[in-house]
């Protein structure tokens, strides 16, 4: 991290000047003219807010704008929630010609009055659907006196237009099958990292990677065209502003809870619309300066800052658990270096001898790239570490079926493996947010050699085990090929003054959104944020949740902001025995019925976010 990332930028600092096109405050630009006879099935006293929408959002007659259509909820949404779609301006700066978009949402009503307002929910990604989040699990730690709204951001899920670059699921999967996009970079033995052969191996793989990325982006440009302009985070912030007005009125505050990429959305929200926000919680923090100013291929060197620390915790916990709970260990308290050495020997062998997996749902091979990427995925989710150890051990014994089935999509069932994202939805968001490439810039248009050299530097200086493996789990594209630019792209400043501090939450050892990014946001925004740190490994506080953090979030949404720097100790074991379980015995003995209900809700959250398949957690 650059040293000046921790300084508090002034509003006059040109590095953090907002990048926007044709932006004027909506109050001065848009007026609404809606047909008086428009029939709308609505919620939240919607009719009383139509006039306010008219005053703020339209400059021409658009009878559909602001209307809500109720729909059947998809599988997985809580049965007490309702699902719908609201019509919003596609382009908030060219409403007359920009057309409309339809934002899919779900709402879980407050069960206790008086209702405080609406909290918008985002699961991360970018590319994750938010519809399943609105339900009793989130109400447990947000409060049952809030309406909860999960929604699909631009280009994602049921929101229209949806990013559909390929004609169907299977065509896209066949395009990437057994390529470096699907399998990741095959890493030669790390002992040879300084050899010409090591570099040349990476160069050849990045040559294929760039060609594949360019090909699928060119296809996306042909099939999606100008629609791709409207998929960025700034547009999603405008959609939340629009929905908050529609649901709760023009004077209502925008309240938000988001993790991982949701921290990008939350940070953009509070800095773009500081006077409009109320209660905002972000969890698992992405560096906003890097996200908006660095080329996409450089993001990983920031994200992986704590990945080695998390891997050490995995090895230590495995050693202490012993072979009965973690078969990667040969005996209890085995030196972690010995476990690591066996895993590395397996990965080194895979780099030259991929493991055939003929009995998987979709037969194939395991490579060192795919297994390194999958280990990184497991590090994000400590609740599946026993499963991770079992699957990895089986592969090391020659049976890679369980490991491979967990990683790869099932063509017949049209499931996507470990990532709940199809097509190029993620790239559509990240490329809209990323800094536009400068023509002729070597940094912005890297060659295969440039990518290989950057990867080697990341392996040597940031993450020896996972420095070139993040693309397996975080599939961002090469944005230098992206065909369009968004009508609005926000790039700071990041030091807005808020009426109520934003709650910034981070696990101490998060392998992909490191604590230092949370410290950065906390430093940039000063008294407008309050930082909470959760001891232990995992991606976001929900990776290995604690009642401590959940209760702090609940108290925050009730009006009590925790002190900056509040620290919560780890409460769950990563390798529980049949007798001891995941919970510390003293903690379990002291738990109330409310604590147990809250813990059950925390168990559900990773499933609702798509992070952990049903039945794969341990508590």
Coordinates of C-alpha atoms in Angstrom, one line a residue:
X1 CA 0.0 0.0 0.0
X2 CA 1.3 3.4 -0.9
X3 CA 1.9 5.6 2.1
X4 CA -0.3 8.4 1.0
X5 CA -3.3 6.0 1.0
X6 CA -3.5 6.4 4.8
X7 CA -3.5 10.2 4.6
X8 CA -6.7 12.1 4.7
X9 CA -7.2 13.7 1.2
X10 CA -8.4 17.2 0.9
X11 CA -11.3 18.0 -1.4
X12 CA -8.9 19.9 -3.6
X13 CA -6.6 16.9 -4.0
X14 CA -6.9 16.2 -7.8
X15 CA -6.1 12.5 -7.2
X16 CA -9.4 12.2 -5.5
X17 CA -11.5 14.6 -7.7
X18 CA -14.9 13.1 -8.6
X19 CA -15.0 11.8 -12.1
X20 CA -18.4 12.5 -13.5
X21 CA -20.1 13.4 -16.8
X22 CA -23.0 15.7 -17.2
X23 CA -23.8 15.5 -13.5
X24 CA -26.1 18.1 -11.9
X25 CA -28.1 17.6 -8.7
X26 CA -31.2 15.7 -9.6
X27 CA -33.4 18.3 -7.9
X28 CA -32.3 20.8 -10.6
X29 CA -32.2 18.5 -13.6
X30 CA -35.1 16.1 -13.4
X31 CA -38.8 16.7 -13.2
X32 CA -41.5 14.0 -13.3
X33 CA -44.6 14.1 -15.3
X34 CA -46.5 10.9 -14.6
X35 CA -50.0 10.1 -16.0
X36 CA -52.6 10.9 -13.2
X37 CA -54.3 7.6 -14.0
X38 CA -51.2 5.5 -13.6
X39 CA -52.1 2.4 -11.7
X40 CA -49.4 1.2 -9.4
X41 CA -49.5 -1.7 -6.9
X42 CA -47.2 -0.4 -4.2
X43 CA -45.8 -0.5 -0.7
X44 CA -44.4 1.9 1.9
X45 CA -47.1 4.5 1.4
X46 CA -45.9 4.8 -2.2
X47 CA -48.7 6.9 -3.6
X48 CA -47.9 9.7 -1.2
X49 CA -44.3 9.9 -2.6
X50 CA -45.2 10.1 -6.3
X51 CA -45.2 13.9 -6.3
X52 CA -41.8 14.0 -4.8
X53 CA -40.5 11.6 -7.5
X54 CA -42.0 13.9 -10.1
X55 CA -40.1 16.8 -8.7
X56 CA -36.8 15.0 -8.6
X57 CA -36.3 12.5 -11.3
X58 CA -37.9 13.2 -14.7
X59 CA -37.5 15.8 -17.4
X60 CA -40.0 14.3 -19.8
X61 CA -43.1 12.2 -19.9
X62 CA -42.2 8.6 -18.9
X63 CA -45.3 6.9 -17.6
X64 CA -43.5 3.8 -16.3
X65 CA -40.9 5.5 -14.2
X66 CA -41.3 4.7 -10.5
X67 CA -43.9 2.0 -11.1
X68 CA -43.6 -1.3 -9.2
X69 CA -44.6 -4.7 -10.6
X70 CA -45.0 -7.6 -8.1
X71 CA -43.6 -10.9 -9.1
X72 CA -43.2 -14.4 -7.8
X73 CA -40.1 -14.7 -5.7
X74 CA -37.3 -17.0 -6.9
X75 CA -36.3 -20.1 -5.0
X76 CA -34.4 -19.3 -1.8
X77 CA -36.2 -16.1 -0.9
X78 CA -37.9 -16.1 2.5
X79 CA -41.6 -17.0 2.1
X80 CA -42.6 -14.0 4.1
X81 CA -40.8 -11.6 1.7
X82 CA -42.4 -10.1 -1.4
X83 CA -40.5 -9.6 -4.7
X84 CA -41.0 -7.0 -7.3
X85 CA -39.3 -4.7 -9.8
X86 CA -39.2 -0.9 -9.9
X87 CA -38.7 1.1 -13.0
X88 CA -35.8 3.6 -12.7
X89 CA -34.0 5.9 -15.2
X90 CA -31.4 3.9 -17.1
X91 CA -29.2 7.0 -17.4
X92 CA -29.7 9.6 -14.7
X93 CA -28.0 12.3 -16.7
X94 CA -29.8 11.8 -20.0
X95 CA -33.3 10.7 -19.0
X96 CA -34.9 12.0 -22.2
X97 CA -33.0 9.6 -24.4
X98 CA -31.5 7.2 -21.9
X99 CA -34.6 4.9 -21.5
X100 CA -35.5 2.9 -18.4
X101 CA -34.1 0.0 -16.3
X102 CA -35.9 -2.4 -14.1
X103 CA -34.4 -3.1 -10.6
X104 CA -35.4 -6.4 -9.0
X105 CA -35.9 -6.3 -5.3
X106 CA -37.3 -8.2 -2.4
X107 CA -38.8 -6.7 0.8
X108 CA -39.1 -8.2 4.2
X109 CA -41.4 -6.0 6.3
X110 CA -40.7 -4.8 9.8
X111 CA -42.5 -7.0 12.3
X112 CA -42.4 -4.4 15.1
X113 CA -43.3 -0.8 15.1
X114 CA -42.8 2.0 14.8
X115 CA -40.8 1.3 11.6
X116 CA -37.5 3.1 11.5
X117 CA -37.1 3.0 7.7
X118 CA -35.6 0.8 5.1
X119 CA -32.2 -0.9 5.0
X120 CA -30.8 -1.9 1.6
X121 CA -28.7 -5.1 1.5
X122 CA -25.9 -6.2 -0.8
X123 CA -24.2 -9.6 -0.6
X124 CA -21.0 -8.7 -2.4
X125 CA -19.5 -9.8 -5.7
X126 CA -19.9 -7.8 -7.8
X127 CA -22.3 -10.1 -9.3
X128 CA -24.2 -11.5 -6.3
X129 CA -28.0 -11.3 -6.1
X130 CA -29.4 -9.6 -3.1
X131 CA -32.9 -11.0 -3.2
X132 CA -32.4 -13.8 -0.7
X133 CA -31.0 -11.5 1.9
X134 CA -34.3 -9.8 2.9
X135 CA -35.5 -12.1 5.6
X136 CA -35.4 -13.1 9.3
X137 CA -31.7 -13.9 9.4
X138 CA -30.7 -10.3 8.6
X139 CA -33.5 -9.0 10.8
X140 CA -31.8 -10.7 13.7
X141 CA -28.8 -8.4 13.7
X142 CA -30.3 -5.3 12.0
X143 CA -33.5 -5.2 13.9
X144 CA -37.1 -6.2 13.4
X145 CA -38.2 -2.6 13.3
X146 CA -36.7 -2.0 9.8
X147 CA -38.0 -3.0 6.4
X148 CA -35.2 -4.9 4.7
X149 CA -34.7 -4.7 0.9
X150 CA -32.4 -6.9 -1.0
X151 CA -32.0 -6.0 -4.6
X152 CA -30.1 -7.1 -7.7
X153 CA -27.7 -4.3 -8.8
X154 CA -27.4 -3.2 -12.4
X155 CA -26.8 -6.0 -14.9
X156 CA -27.2 -8.7 -12.3
X157 CA -29.8 -11.4 -11.6
X158 CA -33.4 -10.3 -12.4
X159 CA -32.5 -6.6 -12.9
X160 CA -32.9 -5.5 -16.5
X161 CA -31.0 -5.1 -18.7
X162 CA -29.0 -8.1 -17.5
X163 CA -25.5 -8.6 -18.7
X164 CA -25.8 -11.5 -21.1
X165 CA -22.8 -11.5 -23.4
X166 CA -23.1 -15.1 -24.4
X167 CA -26.3 -16.6 -25.8
X168 CA -26.7 -19.0 -22.9
X169 CA -25.1 -20.6 -19.8
X170 CA -23.5 -23.5 -21.7
X171 CA -21.9 -21.4 -24.4
X172 CA -20.1 -19.3 -21.9
X173 CA -19.0 -22.3 -19.9
X174 CA -17.7 -24.1 -23.0
X175 CA -15.7 -20.9 -23.9
X176 CA -13.7 -21.0 -20.7
X177 CA -13.6 -24.8 -20.0
X178 CA -10.1 -26.1 -19.3
X179 CA -8.6 -22.6 -20.1
X180 CA -6.6 -20.4 -17.8
X181 CA -9.7 -18.4 -17.0
X182 CA -11.4 -21.5 -15.5
X183 CA -8.4 -23.3 -14.1
X184 CA -6.2 -20.3 -13.0
X185 CA -2.5 -19.8 -13.6
X186 CA -0.6 -23.0 -13.4
X187 CA 2.3 -22.2 -11.0
X188 CA 5.6 -24.0 -11.5
X189 CA 7.5 -25.1 -8.4
X190 CA 8.1 -22.0 -6.3
X191 CA 11.7 -23.1 -5.6
X192 CA 12.3 -22.0 -9.2
X193 CA 10.6 -18.6 -9.0
X194 CA 13.7 -16.7 -10.1
X195 CA 14.4 -19.0 -13.1
X196 CA 13.7 -18.0 -16.7
X197 CA 11.5 -21.1 -17.1
X198 CA 9.2 -19.9 -14.3
X199 CA 8.7 -16.6 -16.0
X200 CA 8.2 -18.0 -19.5
X201 CA 5.6 -20.4 -18.2
X202 CA 3.6 -17.5 -16.8
X203 CA 4.1 -15.5 -20.0
X204 CA 2.6 -18.2 -22.1
X205 CA -0.4 -18.6 -19.9
X206 CA -1.0 -14.8 -19.8
X207 CA -0.8 -14.8 -23.6
X208 CA -3.8 -17.2 -23.6
X209 CA -5.5 -15.3 -20.8
X210 CA -5.3 -11.9 -22.7
X211 CA -6.6 -13.5 -25.9
X212 CA -9.5 -15.2 -24.1
X213 CA -10.4 -12.0 -22.3
X214 CA -10.3 -9.9 -25.4
X215 CA -12.4 -12.4 -27.3
X216 CA -15.2 -12.6 -24.7
X217 CA -15.2 -8.8 -24.3
X218 CA -15.5 -8.3 -28.0
X219 CA -18.4 -10.7 -28.1
X220 CA -19.9 -8.8 -25.2
X221 CA -19.6 -5.5 -27.1
X222 CA -21.5 -7.0 -30.0
X223 CA -24.3 -8.6 -28.0
X224 CA -24.8 -5.9 -25.3
X225 CA -23.6 -2.7 -27.0
X226 CA -24.3 0.5 -25.3
X227 CA -26.3 -1.2 -22.5
X228 CA -22.9 -1.9 -20.8
X229 CA -22.5 1.8 -20.0
X230 CA -25.0 1.6 -17.1
X231 CA -23.6 -1.2 -14.9
X232 CA -21.3 0.7 -12.6
X233 CA -21.4 1.3 -8.9
X234 CA -22.3 5.0 -9.3
X235 CA -25.5 4.0 -11.1
X236 CA -26.4 1.6 -8.3
X237 CA -26.0 4.4 -5.8
X238 CA -28.4 6.5 -7.8
X239 CA -30.8 3.6 -7.9
X240 CA -30.8 3.3 -4.1
X241 CA -31.4 7.1 -3.9
X242 CA -34.4 6.7 -6.2
X243 CA -35.8 3.6 -4.4
X244 CA -35.4 5.3 -1.0
X245 CA -37.5 8.2 -2.2
X246 CA -40.1 5.9 -3.7
X247 CA -40.3 3.7 -0.7
X248 CA -40.0 6.1 2.2
X249 CA -40.1 9.6 0.9
X250 CA -37.8 12.3 -0.3
X251 CA -36.6 13.2 3.2
X252 CA -35.9 9.6 4.2
X253 CA -32.3 8.6 4.8
X254 CA -30.6 5.8 2.8
X255 CA -29.6 3.0 5.1
X256 CA -27.4 0.2 4.0
X257 CA -25.6 -3.1 4.9
X258 CA -23.0 -4.6 2.5
X259 CA -20.0 -6.9 2.6
X260 CA -17.0 -7.3 0.3
X261 CA -18.0 -5.6 -2.9
X262 CA -20.8 -4.2 -0.8
X263 CA -18.2 -2.2 1.0
X264 CA -17.4 -0.5 -2.4
X265 CA -21.1 0.3 -2.8
X266 CA -21.3 1.6 0.8
X267 CA -18.2 3.7 0.5
X268 CA -19.4 5.2 -2.8
X269 CA -22.8 5.8 -1.2
X270 CA -21.6 7.8 1.8
X271 CA -19.1 9.8 -0.2
X272 CA -21.4 10.6 -3.2
X273 CA -24.5 11.4 -1.1
X274 CA -23.2 12.2 2.4
X275 CA -26.3 14.3 3.3
X276 CA -28.7 11.5 2.3
X277 CA -27.3 8.6 4.3
X278 CA -28.4 7.4 7.7
X279 CA -27.2 4.0 9.1
X280 CA -24.5 2.4 7.0
X281 CA -22.5 -0.8 7.8
X282 CA -19.7 -2.1 5.5
X283 CA -18.0 -5.4 6.3
X284 CA -14.9 -6.9 4.6
X285 CA -13.4 -3.7 3.1
X286 CA -12.1 -3.1 -0.4
X287 CA -9.5 -0.3 -0.8
X288 CA -11.6 2.4 -2.6
X289 CA -8.6 4.3 -4.0
X290 CA -7.1 1.1 -5.6
X291 CA -10.6 0.1 -6.9
X292 CA -11.1 3.4 -8.7
X293 CA -7.5 4.3 -9.7
X294 CA -5.5 1.2 -10.3
X295 CA -5.6 -1.0 -13.4
X296 CA -7.7 -4.1 -12.6
X297 CA -4.8 -6.6 -12.8
X298 CA -3.1 -4.7 -9.9
X299 CA -6.0 -5.1 -7.5
X300 CA -4.9 -8.5 -6.3
X301 CA -1.6 -7.3 -4.9
X302 CA -3.7 -5.2 -2.5
X303 CA -6.3 -7.8 -1.8
X304 CA -3.9 -10.5 -0.8
X305 CA -2.0 -8.6 1.8
X306 CA -3.3 -10.9 4.6
X307 CA -3.7 -14.2 2.7
X308 CA -0.4 -15.7 4.0
X309 CA -1.4 -14.8 7.6
X310 CA -4.8 -16.6 7.0
X311 CA -3.0 -19.6 5.5
X312 CA -0.8 -19.9 8.6
X313 CA -3.9 -19.9 10.8
X314 CA -5.3 -22.7 8.7
X315 CA -2.1 -24.8 9.0
X316 CA -1.9 -24.1 12.8
X317 CA -5.5 -25.0 13.5
X318 CA -5.1 -28.1 11.4
X319 CA -2.0 -29.1 13.3
X320 CA -3.6 -28.6 16.7
X321 CA -6.7 -30.5 15.7
X322 CA -4.7 -33.5 14.5
X323 CA -5.5 -36.1 11.9
X324 CA -8.9 -37.2 13.3
X325 CA -10.3 -33.8 12.5
X326 CA -7.8 -32.5 9.9
X327 CA -6.4 -35.4 7.8
X328 CA -3.7 -33.1 6.3
X329 CA -1.9 -33.4 9.7
X330 CA -0.1 -36.7 10.5
X331 CA -0.3 -36.2 14.2
X332 CA -1.5 -33.6 16.7
X333 CA 0.7 -30.5 17.0
X334 CA 2.8 -31.5 14.0
X335 CA 5.0 -28.6 12.8
X336 CA 3.0 -26.5 10.4
X337 CA 6.0 -26.4 8.1
X338 CA 5.7 -30.1 7.6
X339 CA 2.0 -29.9 6.6
X340 CA 2.8 -27.0 4.3
X341 CA 5.7 -28.9 2.7
X342 CA 3.4 -31.9 1.8
X343 CA 0.8 -29.6 0.3
X344 CA 3.5 -27.7 -1.7
X345 CA 4.9 -31.0 -3.0
X346 CA 1.4 -32.0 -4.2
X347 CA 1.0 -28.6 -5.9
X348 CA 4.5 -28.8 -7.5
X349 CA 3.6 -32.2 -8.9
X350 CA 0.3 -30.9 -10.3
X351 CA 2.1 -28.2 -12.1
X352 CA 3.7 -30.8 -14.4
X353 CA 1.3 -33.8 -13.9
X354 CA -2.3 -32.6 -13.7
X355 CA -4.5 -35.1 -11.7
X356 CA -7.2 -36.8 -13.9
X357 CA -10.6 -36.7 -12.3
X358 CA -12.7 -39.1 -14.4
X359 CA -15.5 -39.7 -12.0
X360 CA -16.5 -36.1 -11.4
X361 CA -19.9 -34.7 -12.5
X362 CA -18.0 -33.1 -15.3
X363 CA -14.8 -35.2 -15.8
X364 CA -11.6 -33.2 -16.1
X365 CA -8.2 -32.5 -14.5
X366 CA -7.0 -30.7 -11.4
X367 CA -4.1 -28.3 -12.0
X368 CA -1.9 -26.4 -9.6
X369 CA -3.7 -23.2 -10.6
X370 CA -7.2 -24.6 -9.8
X371 CA -6.1 -26.1 -6.5
X372 CA -4.3 -22.9 -5.3
X373 CA -7.3 -20.9 -6.2
X374 CA -9.6 -23.3 -4.4
X375 CA -7.4 -23.2 -1.2
X376 CA -7.7 -19.4 -1.3
X377 CA -11.5 -19.8 -1.6
X378 CA -11.5 -22.1 1.4
X379 CA -9.4 -19.6 3.4
X380 CA -12.2 -17.1 3.0
X381 CA -14.7 -19.5 4.7
X382 CA -13.3 -21.1 7.9
X383 CA -16.6 -22.8 8.6
X384 CA -15.8 -25.3 5.8
X385 CA -12.1 -25.8 6.8
X386 CA -12.8 -29.5 7.9
X387 CA -14.4 -30.1 4.5
X388 CA -11.5 -28.3 2.8
X389 CA -8.9 -30.4 4.6
X390 CA -10.8 -33.7 3.8
X391 CA -11.1 -32.8 0.1
X392 CA -7.6 -31.7 -0.2
X393 CA -6.2 -34.7 1.6
X394 CA -8.3 -37.0 -0.7
X395 CA -6.8 -35.3 -3.8
X396 CA -3.3 -35.7 -2.4
X397 CA -4.1 -39.4 -2.2
X398 CA -5.1 -39.5 -5.8
X399 CA -8.9 -38.9 -5.6
X400 CA -9.7 -35.4 -6.7
X401 CA -13.4 -35.9 -7.3
X402 CA -14.7 -34.0 -4.2
X403 CA -12.3 -31.1 -4.7
X404 CA -13.0 -30.9 -8.4
X405 CA -16.8 -31.1 -8.0
X406 CA -16.8 -28.3 -5.5
X407 CA -14.8 -26.0 -7.9
X408 CA -16.3 -26.7 -11.3
X409 CA -19.7 -25.9 -12.7
X410 CA -22.2 -28.7 -13.5
X411 CA -23.3 -28.2 -17.1
X412 CA -26.4 -30.4 -16.8
X413 CA -27.7 -28.7 -13.7
X414 CA -26.5 -25.2 -14.9
X415 CA -24.8 -24.5 -11.6
X416 CA -21.7 -22.4 -11.4
X417 CA -19.4 -24.2 -9.0
X418 CA -17.9 -22.0 -6.2
X419 CA -19.0 -18.8 -7.9
X420 CA -22.7 -17.8 -8.0
X421 CA -22.0 -15.6 -11.1
X422 CA -22.5 -16.4 -14.8
X423 CA -21.4 -14.5 -17.9
X424 CA -19.5 -11.2 -17.5
X425 CA -21.6 -9.5 -14.9
X426 CA -18.7 -8.9 -12.6
X427 CA -16.5 -7.4 -15.4
X428 CA -19.4 -5.1 -16.4
X429 CA -19.3 -3.6 -12.9
X430 CA -15.6 -3.5 -12.2
X431 CA -14.7 -2.1 -15.7
X432 CA -17.3 0.6 -15.3
X433 CA -15.7 1.6 -12.0
X434 CA -12.1 1.2 -13.0
X435 CA -9.9 4.0 -14.2
X436 CA -10.3 4.4 -18.0
X437 CA -7.1 3.2 -19.7
X438 CA -4.8 5.8 -21.3
X439 CA -4.1 5.0 -24.9
X440 CA -0.5 4.0 -25.4
X441 CA 0.1 3.4 -21.7
X442 CA 2.1 0.3 -20.9
X443 CA 0.6 0.2 -17.4
X444 CA -2.9 0.3 -18.8
X445 CA -2.3 -2.1 -21.7
X446 CA 0.0 -4.7 -20.2
X447 CA 1.7 -7.3 -22.4
X448 CA 1.9 -11.0 -21.3
X449 CA 5.4 -10.3 -20.1
X450 CA 4.2 -7.3 -18.0
X451 CA 1.5 -9.5 -16.4
X452 CA 4.0 -12.3 -15.7
X453 CA 6.5 -9.8 -14.1
X454 CA 3.7 -8.3 -12.0
X455 CA 2.6 -11.8 -10.9
X456 CA 6.1 -12.8 -9.9
X457 CA 6.5 -9.6 -7.9
X458 CA 3.2 -10.3 -6.1
X459 CA 4.4 -13.9 -5.4
X460 CA 7.6 -12.7 -3.9
X461 CA 6.4 -9.6 -2.1
X462 CA 2.8 -10.2 -1.1
X463 CA 1.6 -13.8 -1.2
X464 CA 4.0 -16.6 -2.0
X465 CA 1.2 -19.2 -2.2
X466 CA -1.6 -17.3 -3.9
X467 CA 0.0 -14.3 -5.7
X468 CA -1.3 -15.3 -9.1
X469 CA -4.3 -17.4 -8.0
X470 CA -7.0 -14.8 -7.1
X471 CA -8.5 -14.9 -10.6
X472 CA -10.0 -18.4 -9.8
X473 CA -12.3 -16.8 -7.2
X474 CA -12.4 -13.1 -8.2
X475 CA -12.9 -13.1 -12.0
X476 CA -12.4 -9.6 -13.1
X477 CA -11.7 -8.9 -16.8
X478 CA -9.0 -7.0 -18.6
X479 CA -10.7 -3.6 -18.7
X480 CA -8.4 -2.1 -21.3
X481 CA -10.6 -4.0 -23.8
X482 CA -13.9 -2.8 -22.4
X483 CA -15.8 -1.1 -25.2
X484 CA -17.8 1.6 -23.3
X485 CA -17.4 4.1 -20.5
X486 CA -20.1 4.8 -17.9
X487 CA -21.9 8.1 -17.8
X488 CA -20.7 8.6 -14.2
X489 CA -17.6 7.1 -12.5
X490 CA -16.8 8.1 -9.0
X491 CA -13.2 8.3 -7.8
X492 CA -13.4 10.3 -4.6
X493 CA -12.9 12.3 -2.5
X494 CA -13.3 9.8 0.3
X495 CA -13.5 12.1 3.3
X496 CA -17.2 13.0 3.5
X497 CA -18.5 14.3 6.8
X498 CA -21.5 12.2 7.9
X499 CA -24.2 13.0 10.4
X500 CA -23.9 9.5 11.8
X501 CA -20.6 7.5 11.6
X502 CA -20.5 4.6 9.2
X503 CA -19.7 1.3 10.9
X504 CA -16.6 -0.3 9.3
X505 CA -16.1 -4.0 10.2
X506 CA -13.2 -6.2 9.3
X507 CA -11.8 -9.6 10.3
X508 CA -8.3 -9.3 11.5
X509 CA -7.0 -12.0 9.1
X510 CA -9.1 -11.7 5.9
X511 CA -7.4 -13.3 2.9
X512 CA -8.9 -11.1 0.2
X513 CA -10.1 -7.8 1.9
X514 CA -7.3 -7.2 4.4
X515 CA -7.7 -5.2 7.6
X516 CA -5.4 -2.5 6.3
X517 CA -8.2 -1.5 3.8
X518 CA -10.6 -1.0 6.7
X519 CA -7.9 1.0 8.5
X520 CA -7.5 3.1 5.3
X521 CA -11.2 4.0 5.1
X522 CA -11.3 4.7 8.8
X523 CA -8.3 7.0 8.4
X524 CA -9.7 8.8 5.3
X525 CA -13.1 9.5 6.9
X526 CA -12.0 10.1 10.4
X527 CA -14.8 10.7 12.9
X528 CA -17.3 9.8 10.2
X529 CA -16.5 6.1 10.7
X530 CA -16.1 3.7 13.6
X531 CA -13.9 0.7 13.1
X532 CA -14.7 -2.7 14.6
X533 CA -12.1 -5.5 14.3
X534 CA -13.0 -9.2 14.7
X535 CA -10.2 -11.5 15.8
X536 CA -9.6 -14.6 13.6
X537 CA -9.6 -15.6 9.9
X538 CA -12.2 -15.4 7.2
X539 CA -13.7 -13.1 4.6
X540 CA -15.9 -10.5 6.3
X541 CA -17.0 -10.9 9.9
X542 CA -19.5 -13.5 8.6
X543 CA -16.7 -15.8 7.5
X544 CA -16.3 -17.0 11.1
X545 CA -19.0 -15.0 12.9
X546 CA -19.1 -13.8 16.4
X547 CA -22.1 -12.8 18.6
X548 CA -19.9 -9.8 19.6
X549 CA -19.9 -8.2 16.1
X550 CA -23.5 -9.2 15.5
X551 CA -24.7 -7.5 18.7
X552 CA -22.6 -4.4 17.8
X553 CA -24.4 -4.2 14.4
X554 CA -27.7 -4.6 16.1
X555 CA -26.9 -1.9 18.6
X556 CA -25.7 0.4 15.8
X557 CA -29.0 0.1 13.9
X558 CA -30.7 0.9 17.2
X559 CA -28.8 4.1 17.5
X560 CA -25.7 3.2 19.5
X561 CA -22.4 3.5 17.6
X562 CA -19.5 1.5 19.1
X563 CA -16.2 3.2 20.0
X564 CA -13.7 3.4 17.2
X565 CA -11.3 0.5 17.4
X566 CA -13.6 -1.9 19.2
X567 CA -12.2 -5.4 19.2
X568 CA -14.2 -8.7 19.3
X569 CA -12.4 -11.9 20.2
X570 CA -12.8 -15.1 18.1
X571 CA -15.7 -17.3 19.4
X572 CA -15.8 -20.3 17.2
X573 CA -13.4 -23.2 16.6
X574 CA -12.5 -24.0 13.0
X575 CA -12.0 -27.7 13.6
X576 CA -14.6 -28.7 16.1
X577 CA -14.6 -32.2 17.6
X578 CA -17.8 -34.2 18.1
X579 CA -17.6 -33.6 21.8
X580 CA -16.5 -30.0 22.0
X581 CA -18.3 -28.5 19.0
X582 CA -17.5 -25.1 17.5
X583 CA -18.4 -23.0 20.5
X584 CA -16.2 -22.4 23.5
X585 CA -17.8 -24.3 26.4
X586 CA -18.0 -21.2 28.7
X587 CA -19.6 -19.1 25.9
X588 CA -22.1 -21.8 25.1
X589 CA -23.1 -22.2 28.8
X590 CA -23.7 -18.5 29.1
X591 CA -25.8 -18.1 26.0
X592 CA -29.4 -16.9 26.2
X593 CA -32.2 -17.9 23.9
X594 CA -31.7 -14.7 22.1
X595 CA -28.0 -15.5 21.6
X596 CA -29.0 -18.9 20.1
X597 CA -31.4 -17.3 17.7
X598 CA -28.8 -14.8 16.7
X599 CA -26.2 -17.5 16.2
X600 CA -28.6 -19.5 14.0
X601 CA -29.1 -16.4 11.9
X602 CA -25.4 -16.0 11.5
X603 CA -25.2 -19.6 10.4
X604 CA -27.7 -18.8 7.6
X605 CA -26.0 -15.6 6.3
X606 CA -23.2 -17.2 4.3
X607 CA -25.7 -19.5 2.7
X608 CA -28.0 -16.6 1.8
X609 CA -25.0 -14.7 0.3
X610 CA -24.1 -17.8 -1.8
X611 CA -20.8 -18.2 0.0
X612 CA -21.4 -21.7 1.4
X613 CA -23.6 -24.4 -0.1
X614 CA -26.4 -25.8 2.0
X615 CA -25.1 -28.3 4.6
X616 CA -21.4 -27.5 4.2
X617 CA -20.9 -25.4 7.3
X618 CA -19.9 -27.0 10.6
X619 CA -22.1 -25.5 13.3

